[in-house]
Amino acid sequence: MNEVWSKYPGEIMPQLQTSVRSAPESDMLAEVREGLSRPQKELASKYFYDQVGSLLFEEITRLPEYYLTAVERKLLLQCTQWFVTSTGCKTLVELGAGSASKTRILLDGMLRAGTGCTYMPIDVSAAFLAETAGMLRIRYPDLRIMPVNADITRDFRLPKHDGPVLFALLGSTIGNFDEMHATRLLRRIRGQMQPLDTFLLGVDLRKPTLELEAAYNDLQGVTARFNLNILQVLNRELGADFDLAAYSHRAFYDEHLHRIEMHLVSARDQVVTIPGIGPIALTRGETIRSEISCKYDRAAVQMLFEAAGLEIEEWHTDEHQRFALVLGHIRED
Ligand code: AVJ
């Protein structure tokens, strides 16, 4: 982990201390306690994204092995004009607002259409929202920006806004949820939608194990640092005493569950202490699962949409069928 800290110049160090535990996440301790008490120890992958984790993720998106971001961006560049004109959307609600560069493709398209444009990014991190909003305000003086600080895995309310709305869940974020939680999330989004609104989903597609595993085991070891950083987050936020040197990164594709799993493997028998939780014993070789990343095909997306009261309207994919942008609307019945 030392590499991560030494990589960034001193002036941004104070920022790195910013808490990821803002209001929507105040139950971090309870969540961590629950996850680490399961037979398969588990941590919620949203805790990856403190400042260091967000920088590491940005670095991942530029790795040659991690094709997801580049392919999705290419699809967005191809489809945005069509999405904007065919939906007539006036507001973009971005769920778990990710990288600004993809958002900008959609915003550019909406602004070019000239029908007025509101951007409503929803994110758990207040610091991230403030930074994104600040940046976009400079670049887009005509854009109305209404940031919403909320956890999309919980019920949230949106301020009053113009329709039609384009709800976007990009970057394969949906992959982090198992079937039950993905359905719940889409139902929650469906509950916010009006008949003329549309839902845009970015999903990573099923493909040979080798290709998928390469994307989560990059040769530069950035994904490994990203994975280990979650322990650093617990150390800082909860005063835990994880020894980062005693864990290693493991990522594999489960072909039956169609998902990548990321784990932290304990190098030895050890005991971790977290104030308010008490001692947690790990045996040598035992793992903590830090992420799942589910991979889809069209049939799986259709099942998910159906369960959530949505309908696939358009399915856009690249020439190698690596990634898909799915446009949907509410199913009236
Ligand atoms: C941000 C959830 C889409 O699952 O591919 C990248 C996170 N983890 N490398 C993914 C991630 C390891 C990423 N998502």
PDB file of C-alpha atoms in Angstrom, residues 1-10 12-17 50-52 56 225 229 232-233 236 244:
ATOM      1  CA  MET A   1       0.000   0.000   0.000  1.00  0.00           C
ATOM      2  CA  ASN A   2       2.912   2.347   0.520  1.00  0.00           C
ATOM      3  CA  GLU A   3       3.125   2.851  -3.213  1.00  0.00           C
ATOM      4  CA  VAL A   4      -0.332   4.361  -3.219  1.00  0.00           C
ATOM      5  CA  TRP A   5       0.476   6.949  -0.621  1.00  0.00           C
ATOM      6  CA  SER A   6       3.825   7.933  -2.017  1.00  0.00           C
ATOM      7  CA  LYS A   7       2.403   8.247  -5.493  1.00  0.00           C
ATOM      8  CA  TYR A   8       0.446  11.389  -4.839  1.00  0.00           C
ATOM      9  CA  PRO A   9       2.035  14.713  -3.941  1.00  0.00           C
ATOM     10  CA  GLY A  10       1.831  16.114  -0.421  1.00  0.00           C
ATOM     11  CA  ILE A  12      -3.541  16.355  -1.724  1.00  0.00           C
ATOM     12  CA  MET A  13      -2.850  14.400   1.451  1.00  0.00           C
ATOM     13  CA  PRO A  14      -5.383  16.380   3.546  1.00  0.00           C
ATOM     14  CA  GLN A  15      -8.058  15.382   1.018  1.00  0.00           C
ATOM     15  CA  LEU A  16      -7.188  11.776   1.480  1.00  0.00           C
ATOM     16  CA  GLN A  17      -8.279  12.083   5.077  1.00  0.00           C
ATOM     17  CA  ASP A  50     -12.422   6.780  -0.651  1.00  0.00           C
ATOM     18  CA  GLN A  51     -10.137   9.285  -2.400  1.00  0.00           C
ATOM     19  CA  VAL A  52      -7.327   6.777  -2.871  1.00  0.00           C
ATOM     20  CA  LEU A  56      -7.077   3.689  -8.185  1.00  0.00           C
ATOM     21  CA  ARG A 225      -3.873  -2.260  -4.753  1.00  0.00           C
ATOM     22  CA  ASN A 229      -7.245  -0.330  -0.142  1.00  0.00           C
ATOM     23  CA  GLN A 232      -7.013   0.749   4.629  1.00  0.00           C
ATOM     24  CA  VAL A 233     -10.444   2.396   4.529  1.00  0.00           C
ATOM     25  CA  ARG A 236      -8.976   4.776   8.939  1.00  0.00           C
ATOM     26  CA  LEU A 244      -2.246  -4.942   4.717  1.00  0.00           C
TER      27      LEU A 244
END
